[in-house]
Amino acid sequence: THQTLPLYSARNIALSLCHGRYLAFHDADDVWSADKLLLYKQRLDESPSSLIAFGSYIINTQRGSLRVSTTRSYTSPFTKLDDSFFSSYDVAMSSLVLSRVLFQSQQFNPRYQIVGEYEFILRTLFDASAITVIQQTCTVTQSSDSTSFRNPLSFAKELRHLAYKSRVSRRLRSYFLLHSNYKLFQSLTLTTKNPLRIF
C-alpha cells in the first residue's frame, strides 16, 4: 500500500537506503547548475577531512505577483561552520553536499514538520569543517505556497519548542537565543494567548 509520510520521516528512510559517499538534497522548487555535483565532489576530494561543501546560491522570493531575487555569496575558499557563520543562518539545504559519515549517528528529527532542516543543520554541522564552492550553484525558491508561510502557527510552535523544550546542547541553545530573537518573538506572539504578557 502507498503511504504518505511527513517530510523528515521520509528523508530518514531515504538516508537509510543511500550508499554513496556524499549526499545532496534537491527540493522540487530548486534548480541546480549542471556542474554542481562535479564541482562539489572535486572540492571534497581535495580535502578529505572536510565533511561538507556548500556554494553561493540565488534566493527567489515570491509573494503573489511580487518576485525578488537576492544572491547569497561566499568569498572565502574555506569556512569553519562556527558561531559567526550561523549568526544569520545563511545555509540552504540545496546548497549543501554532505558526507554520509555525518548521518551515521544523526538523522532528521521527525518531531518537526517545518523547522527540521534548520534544527538538523544547527545540531549536526555546528563544529564541522567545510569547503566553499564559491560560484553560484543553485537557485532556491521561497514562495507563499511554502509550508512555513501557509502554517505560521505551526512554524512558530516548532521554533518555540526548539528554543525552550528540545534537548539541545547548551551551546546550541545559547546560539539560538542570541541570534534568533526575531524567530523567537514570532513564535511567542503567535503561540501565546495573550501576546502582551509574553515579556
PDB file of C-alpha atoms in Angstrom:
ATOM      1  CA  THR A   1       0.000   0.000   0.000  1.00  0.00           C
ATOM      2  CA  HIS A   2       1.072   3.576  -0.641  1.00  0.00           C
ATOM      3  CA  GLN A   3       1.621   5.750   2.397  1.00  0.00           C
ATOM      4  CA  THR A   4       2.323   9.460   2.590  1.00  0.00           C
ATOM      5  CA  LEU A   5       4.933  10.214   5.243  1.00  0.00           C
ATOM      6  CA  PRO A   6       5.889  13.511   6.861  1.00  0.00           C
ATOM      7  CA  LEU A   7       8.857  15.159   5.133  1.00  0.00           C
ATOM      8  CA  TYR A   8      11.588  14.372   7.653  1.00  0.00           C
ATOM      9  CA  SER A   9      10.429  10.815   8.289  1.00  0.00           C
ATOM     10  CA  ALA A  10      10.593  10.254   4.522  1.00  0.00           C
ATOM     11  CA  ARG A  11      14.053  11.783   4.367  1.00  0.00           C
ATOM     12  CA  ASN A  12      15.264   9.470   7.123  1.00  0.00           C
ATOM     13  CA  ILE A  13      14.029   6.463   5.152  1.00  0.00           C
ATOM     14  CA  ALA A  14      15.818   7.789   2.067  1.00  0.00           C
ATOM     15  CA  LEU A  15      19.004   8.216   4.118  1.00  0.00           C
ATOM     16  CA  SER A  16      18.824   4.593   5.255  1.00  0.00           C
ATOM     17  CA  LEU A  17      18.762   3.497   1.606  1.00  0.00           C
ATOM     18  CA  CYS A  18      21.720   5.617   0.461  1.00  0.00           C
ATOM     19  CA  HIS A  19      25.095   4.025  -0.193  1.00  0.00           C
ATOM     20  CA  GLY A  20      27.080   6.809  -1.826  1.00  0.00           C
ATOM     21  CA  ARG A  21      29.968   8.678  -0.262  1.00  0.00           C
ATOM     22  CA  TYR A  22      28.229  12.052  -0.481  1.00  0.00           C
ATOM     23  CA  LEU A  23      24.584  13.105  -0.170  1.00  0.00           C
ATOM     24  CA  ALA A  24      22.712  16.089  -1.600  1.00  0.00           C
ATOM     25  CA  PHE A  25      19.117  17.242  -1.215  1.00  0.00           C
ATOM     26  CA  HIS A  26      17.053  18.663  -4.058  1.00  0.00           C
ATOM     27  CA  ASP A  27      13.572  20.064  -3.456  1.00  0.00           C
ATOM     28  CA  ALA A  28      11.007  20.301  -6.237  1.00  0.00           C
ATOM     29  CA  ASP A  29      11.246  24.104  -6.482  1.00  0.00           C
ATOM     30  CA  ASP A  30      15.066  24.273  -6.529  1.00  0.00           C
ATOM     31  CA  VAL A  31      17.330  24.462  -9.581  1.00  0.00           C
ATOM     32  CA  TRP A  32      20.921  23.200  -9.715  1.00  0.00           C
ATOM     33  CA  SER A  33      23.609  24.231 -12.171  1.00  0.00           C
ATOM     34  CA  ALA A  34      24.573  21.378 -14.499  1.00  0.00           C
ATOM     35  CA  ASP A  35      28.056  21.053 -12.973  1.00  0.00           C
ATOM     36  CA  LYS A  36      27.101  21.457  -9.315  1.00  0.00           C
ATOM     37  CA  LEU A  37      27.743  17.900  -8.141  1.00  0.00           C
ATOM     38  CA  LEU A  38      31.017  17.658 -10.071  1.00  0.00           C
ATOM     39  CA  LEU A  39      32.302  20.912  -8.530  1.00  0.00           C
ATOM     40  CA  TYR A  40      31.388  19.780  -5.043  1.00  0.00           C
ATOM     41  CA  LYS A  41      32.929  16.346  -5.432  1.00  0.00           C
ATOM     42  CA  GLN A  42      36.181  17.827  -6.734  1.00  0.00           C
ATOM     43  CA  ARG A  43      36.440  20.183  -3.766  1.00  0.00           C
ATOM     44  CA  LEU A  44      35.631  17.483  -1.216  1.00  0.00           C
ATOM     45  CA  ASP A  45      38.093  15.043  -2.771  1.00  0.00           C
ATOM     46  CA  GLU A  46      40.793  17.713  -2.433  1.00  0.00           C
ATOM     47  CA  SER A  47      40.147  17.959   1.312  1.00  0.00           C
ATOM     48  CA  PRO A  48      39.348  14.519   2.789  1.00  0.00           C
ATOM     49  CA  SER A  49      38.990  15.920   6.314  1.00  0.00           C
ATOM     50  CA  SER A  50      36.062  18.145   5.315  1.00  0.00           C
ATOM     51  CA  LEU A  51      32.601  16.646   5.608  1.00  0.00           C
ATOM     52  CA  ILE A  52      30.596  19.425   3.939  1.00  0.00           C
ATOM     53  CA  ALA A  53      30.756  21.531   0.797  1.00  0.00           C
ATOM     54  CA  PHE A  54      28.464  24.472   0.148  1.00  0.00           C
ATOM     55  CA  GLY A  55      28.189  27.130  -2.508  1.00  0.00           C
ATOM     56  CA  SER A  56      26.729  30.503  -3.370  1.00  0.00           C
ATOM     57  CA  TYR A  57      23.080  30.455  -4.341  1.00  0.00           C
ATOM     58  CA  ILE A  58      20.193  32.630  -5.522  1.00  0.00           C
ATOM     59  CA  ILE A  59      17.018  33.084  -3.488  1.00  0.00           C
ATOM     60  CA  ASN A  60      13.832  33.816  -5.446  1.00  0.00           C
ATOM     61  CA  THR A  61      11.199  35.165  -3.058  1.00  0.00           C
ATOM     62  CA  GLN A  62       7.651  35.202  -4.383  1.00  0.00           C
ATOM     63  CA  ARG A  63       4.708  36.820  -2.608  1.00  0.00           C
ATOM     64  CA  GLY A  64       1.782  36.929  -5.016  1.00  0.00           C
ATOM     65  CA  SER A  65       2.848  38.881  -8.098  1.00  0.00           C
ATOM     66  CA  LEU A  66       5.950  40.271  -6.348  1.00  0.00           C
ATOM     67  CA  ARG A  67       9.217  38.473  -7.083  1.00  0.00           C
ATOM     68  CA  VAL A  68      12.589  39.467  -5.652  1.00  0.00           C
ATOM     69  CA  SER A  69      15.925  37.762  -6.330  1.00  0.00           C
ATOM     70  CA  THR A  70      18.888  38.013  -3.993  1.00  0.00           C
ATOM     71  CA  THR A  71      22.217  36.194  -4.006  1.00  0.00           C
ATOM     72  CA  ARG A  72      23.986  34.680  -1.019  1.00  0.00           C
ATOM     73  CA  SER A  73      27.645  34.808  -1.997  1.00  0.00           C
ATOM     74  CA  TYR A  74      30.622  33.300  -0.241  1.00  0.00           C
ATOM     75  CA  THR A  75      34.081  34.694  -0.892  1.00  0.00           C
ATOM     76  CA  SER A  76      36.373  32.510   1.205  1.00  0.00           C
ATOM     77  CA  PRO A  77      37.504  29.159  -0.260  1.00  0.00           C
ATOM     78  CA  PHE A  78      37.418  27.556   3.211  1.00  0.00           C
ATOM     79  CA  THR A  79      34.995  28.198   6.030  1.00  0.00           C
ATOM     80  CA  LYS A  80      34.652  26.853   9.536  1.00  0.00           C
ATOM     81  CA  LEU A  81      30.981  26.469  10.341  1.00  0.00           C
ATOM     82  CA  ASP A  82      31.110  28.307  13.649  1.00  0.00           C
ATOM     83  CA  ASP A  83      29.065  30.881  15.557  1.00  0.00           C
ATOM     84  CA  SER A  84      29.864  33.706  13.139  1.00  0.00           C
ATOM     85  CA  PHE A  85      28.806  31.672  10.113  1.00  0.00           C
ATOM     86  CA  PHE A  86      25.464  30.726  11.633  1.00  0.00           C
ATOM     87  CA  SER A  87      24.715  34.184  13.040  1.00  0.00           C
ATOM     88  CA  SER A  88      22.395  34.946  10.122  1.00  0.00           C
ATOM     89  CA  TYR A  89      21.586  31.329   9.170  1.00  0.00           C
ATOM     90  CA  ASP A  90      22.672  31.603   5.560  1.00  0.00           C
ATOM     91  CA  VAL A  91      22.673  27.911   4.744  1.00  0.00           C
ATOM     92  CA  ALA A  92      20.222  26.500   2.190  1.00  0.00           C
ATOM     93  CA  MET A  93      19.845  22.730   2.171  1.00  0.00           C
ATOM     94  CA  SER A  94      20.110  22.684  -1.624  1.00  0.00           C
ATOM     95  CA  SER A  95      23.477  24.456  -1.417  1.00  0.00           C
ATOM     96  CA  LEU A  96      24.976  21.628   0.647  1.00  0.00           C
ATOM     97  CA  VAL A  97      26.677  18.383  -0.247  1.00  0.00           C
ATOM     98  CA  LEU A  98      27.302  16.266   2.857  1.00  0.00           C
ATOM     99  CA  SER A  99      29.490  13.277   3.606  1.00  0.00           C
ATOM    100  CA  ARG A 100      27.441  10.209   4.504  1.00  0.00           C
ATOM    101  CA  VAL A 101      29.612   9.950   7.629  1.00  0.00           C
ATOM    102  CA  LEU A 102      27.527  12.766   9.127  1.00  0.00           C
ATOM    103  CA  PHE A 103      24.410  10.596   9.022  1.00  0.00           C
ATOM    104  CA  GLN A 104      25.868   7.559  10.749  1.00  0.00           C
ATOM    105  CA  SER A 105      24.784   8.902  14.141  1.00  0.00           C
ATOM    106  CA  GLN A 106      22.430  11.750  13.154  1.00  0.00           C
ATOM    107  CA  GLN A 107      19.109  11.947  11.361  1.00  0.00           C
ATOM    108  CA  PHE A 108      16.369  14.490  10.870  1.00  0.00           C
ATOM    109  CA  ASN A 109      14.141  14.860  13.908  1.00  0.00           C
ATOM    110  CA  PRO A 110      10.666  13.643  12.818  1.00  0.00           C
ATOM    111  CA  ARG A 111       9.100  15.631  15.641  1.00  0.00           C
ATOM    112  CA  TYR A 112       9.381  18.714  13.421  1.00  0.00           C
ATOM    113  CA  GLN A 113       7.379  19.205  10.236  1.00  0.00           C
ATOM    114  CA  ILE A 114       8.687  22.659   9.220  1.00  0.00           C
ATOM    115  CA  VAL A 115      11.938  23.555  11.026  1.00  0.00           C
ATOM    116  CA  GLY A 116      13.549  20.129  10.637  1.00  0.00           C
ATOM    117  CA  GLU A 117      16.279  21.309   8.260  1.00  0.00           C
ATOM    118  CA  TYR A 118      17.084  24.304  10.463  1.00  0.00           C
ATOM    119  CA  GLU A 119      17.356  22.089  13.551  1.00  0.00           C
ATOM    120  CA  PHE A 120      19.398  19.454  11.723  1.00  0.00           C
ATOM    121  CA  ILE A 121      21.883  21.943  10.303  1.00  0.00           C
ATOM    122  CA  LEU A 122      22.435  23.641  13.656  1.00  0.00           C
ATOM    123  CA  ARG A 123      22.750  20.367  15.558  1.00  0.00           C
ATOM    124  CA  THR A 124      24.856  18.436  13.081  1.00  0.00           C
ATOM    125  CA  LEU A 125      27.080  20.962  11.328  1.00  0.00           C
ATOM    126  CA  PHE A 126      27.913  23.349  14.156  1.00  0.00           C
ATOM    127  CA  ASP A 127      31.513  22.167  14.629  1.00  0.00           C
ATOM    128  CA  ALA A 128      32.175  20.597  11.245  1.00  0.00           C
ATOM    129  CA  SER A 129      34.771  21.807   8.784  1.00  0.00           C
ATOM    130  CA  ALA A 130      33.620  22.691   5.302  1.00  0.00           C
ATOM    131  CA  ILE A 131      34.760  23.806   1.878  1.00  0.00           C
ATOM    132  CA  THR A 132      33.174  26.623  -0.093  1.00  0.00           C
ATOM    133  CA  VAL A 133      32.411  26.181  -3.779  1.00  0.00           C
ATOM    134  CA  ILE A 134      32.423  29.899  -4.480  1.00  0.00           C
ATOM    135  CA  GLN A 135      30.500  30.048  -7.733  1.00  0.00           C
ATOM    136  CA  GLN A 136      26.702  30.070  -7.679  1.00  0.00           C
ATOM    137  CA  THR A 137      25.423  26.520  -7.986  1.00  0.00           C
ATOM    138  CA  CYS A 138      21.698  26.578  -7.256  1.00  0.00           C
ATOM    139  CA  THR A 139      18.522  28.637  -7.016  1.00  0.00           C
ATOM    140  CA  VAL A 140      16.120  28.311  -4.097  1.00  0.00           C
ATOM    141  CA  THR A 141      12.501  29.478  -4.256  1.00  0.00           C
ATOM    142  CA  GLN A 142      10.687  30.870  -1.229  1.00  0.00           C
ATOM    143  CA  SER A 143       7.023  31.369  -2.092  1.00  0.00           C
ATOM    144  CA  SER A 144       3.700  31.961  -0.412  1.00  0.00           C
ATOM    145  CA  ASP A 145       2.964  28.278  -1.037  1.00  0.00           C
ATOM    146  CA  SER A 146       5.708  27.232   1.386  1.00  0.00           C
ATOM    147  CA  THR A 147       4.682  25.255   4.450  1.00  0.00           C
ATOM    148  CA  SER A 148       6.003  27.856   6.888  1.00  0.00           C
ATOM    149  CA  PHE A 149       4.143  30.657   5.095  1.00  0.00           C
ATOM    150  CA  ARG A 150       0.862  28.741   4.922  1.00  0.00           C
ATOM    151  CA  ASN A 151       1.119  27.453   8.508  1.00  0.00           C
ATOM    152  CA  PRO A 152       2.590  30.297  10.575  1.00  0.00           C
ATOM    153  CA  LEU A 153       1.182  28.961  13.854  1.00  0.00           C
ATOM    154  CA  SER A 154       2.755  25.517  13.389  1.00  0.00           C
ATOM    155  CA  PHE A 155       6.011  27.166  12.299  1.00  0.00           C
ATOM    156  CA  ALA A 156       6.016  29.321  15.425  1.00  0.00           C
ATOM    157  CA  LYS A 157       5.189  26.415  17.739  1.00  0.00           C
ATOM    158  CA  GLU A 158       8.066  24.360  16.363  1.00  0.00           C
ATOM    159  CA  LEU A 159      10.508  27.236  16.802  1.00  0.00           C
ATOM    160  CA  ARG A 160       9.299  27.730  20.347  1.00  0.00           C
ATOM    161  CA  HIS A 161       9.781  24.030  21.074  1.00  0.00           C
ATOM    162  CA  LEU A 162      13.249  24.096  19.541  1.00  0.00           C
ATOM    163  CA  ALA A 163      14.282  27.062  21.675  1.00  0.00           C
ATOM    164  CA  TYR A 164      12.740  26.124  25.001  1.00  0.00           C
ATOM    165  CA  LYS A 165      11.791  22.458  25.188  1.00  0.00           C
ATOM    166  CA  SER A 166      14.028  20.429  22.902  1.00  0.00           C
ATOM    167  CA  ARG A 167      17.006  18.555  24.292  1.00  0.00           C
ATOM    168  CA  VAL A 168      19.682  20.546  22.529  1.00  0.00           C
ATOM    169  CA  SER A 169      23.150  21.335  23.751  1.00  0.00           C
ATOM    170  CA  ARG A 170      23.780  24.371  25.935  1.00  0.00           C
ATOM    171  CA  ARG A 171      25.888  25.909  23.165  1.00  0.00           C
ATOM    172  CA  LEU A 172      23.125  25.474  20.591  1.00  0.00           C
ATOM    173  CA  ARG A 173      20.537  26.940  22.930  1.00  0.00           C
ATOM    174  CA  SER A 174      22.801  29.928  23.605  1.00  0.00           C
ATOM    175  CA  TYR A 175      23.259  30.425  19.868  1.00  0.00           C
ATOM    176  CA  PHE A 176      19.552  30.259  19.228  1.00  0.00           C
ATOM    177  CA  LEU A 177      18.713  32.771  21.962  1.00  0.00           C
ATOM    178  CA  LEU A 178      21.450  35.193  20.848  1.00  0.00           C
ATOM    179  CA  HIS A 179      20.895  35.136  17.103  1.00  0.00           C
ATOM    180  CA  SER A 180      17.268  34.172  16.502  1.00  0.00           C
ATOM    181  CA  ASN A 181      15.374  36.667  18.618  1.00  0.00           C
ATOM    182  CA  TYR A 182      13.164  37.628  15.689  1.00  0.00           C
ATOM    183  CA  LYS A 183      12.162  33.974  15.249  1.00  0.00           C
ATOM    184  CA  LEU A 184      11.524  33.597  18.965  1.00  0.00           C
ATOM    185  CA  PHE A 185       9.458  36.759  19.024  1.00  0.00           C
ATOM    186  CA  GLN A 186       7.356  35.393  16.193  1.00  0.00           C
ATOM    187  CA  SER A 187       6.927  32.046  17.944  1.00  0.00           C
ATOM    188  CA  LEU A 188       5.904  33.662  21.213  1.00  0.00           C
ATOM    189  CA  THR A 189       3.485  36.172  19.752  1.00  0.00           C
ATOM    190  CA  LEU A 190       1.768  33.545  17.635  1.00  0.00           C
ATOM    191  CA  THR A 191       1.566  30.826  20.287  1.00  0.00           C
ATOM    192  CA  THR A 192       0.706  32.838  23.415  1.00  0.00           C
ATOM    193  CA  LYS A 193      -2.964  33.529  24.102  1.00  0.00           C
ATOM    194  CA  ASN A 194      -2.186  36.981  25.431  1.00  0.00           C
ATOM    195  CA  PRO A 195       0.878  38.224  23.461  1.00  0.00           C
ATOM    196  CA  LEU A 196       1.050  41.428  25.519  1.00  0.00           C
ATOM    197  CA  ARG A 197       2.131  39.393  28.534  1.00  0.00           C
ATOM    198  CA  ILE A 198       4.955  37.441  26.954  1.00  0.00           C
ATOM    199  CA  PHE A 199       7.573  39.749  28.421  1.00  0.00           C
TER     200      PHE A 199
END
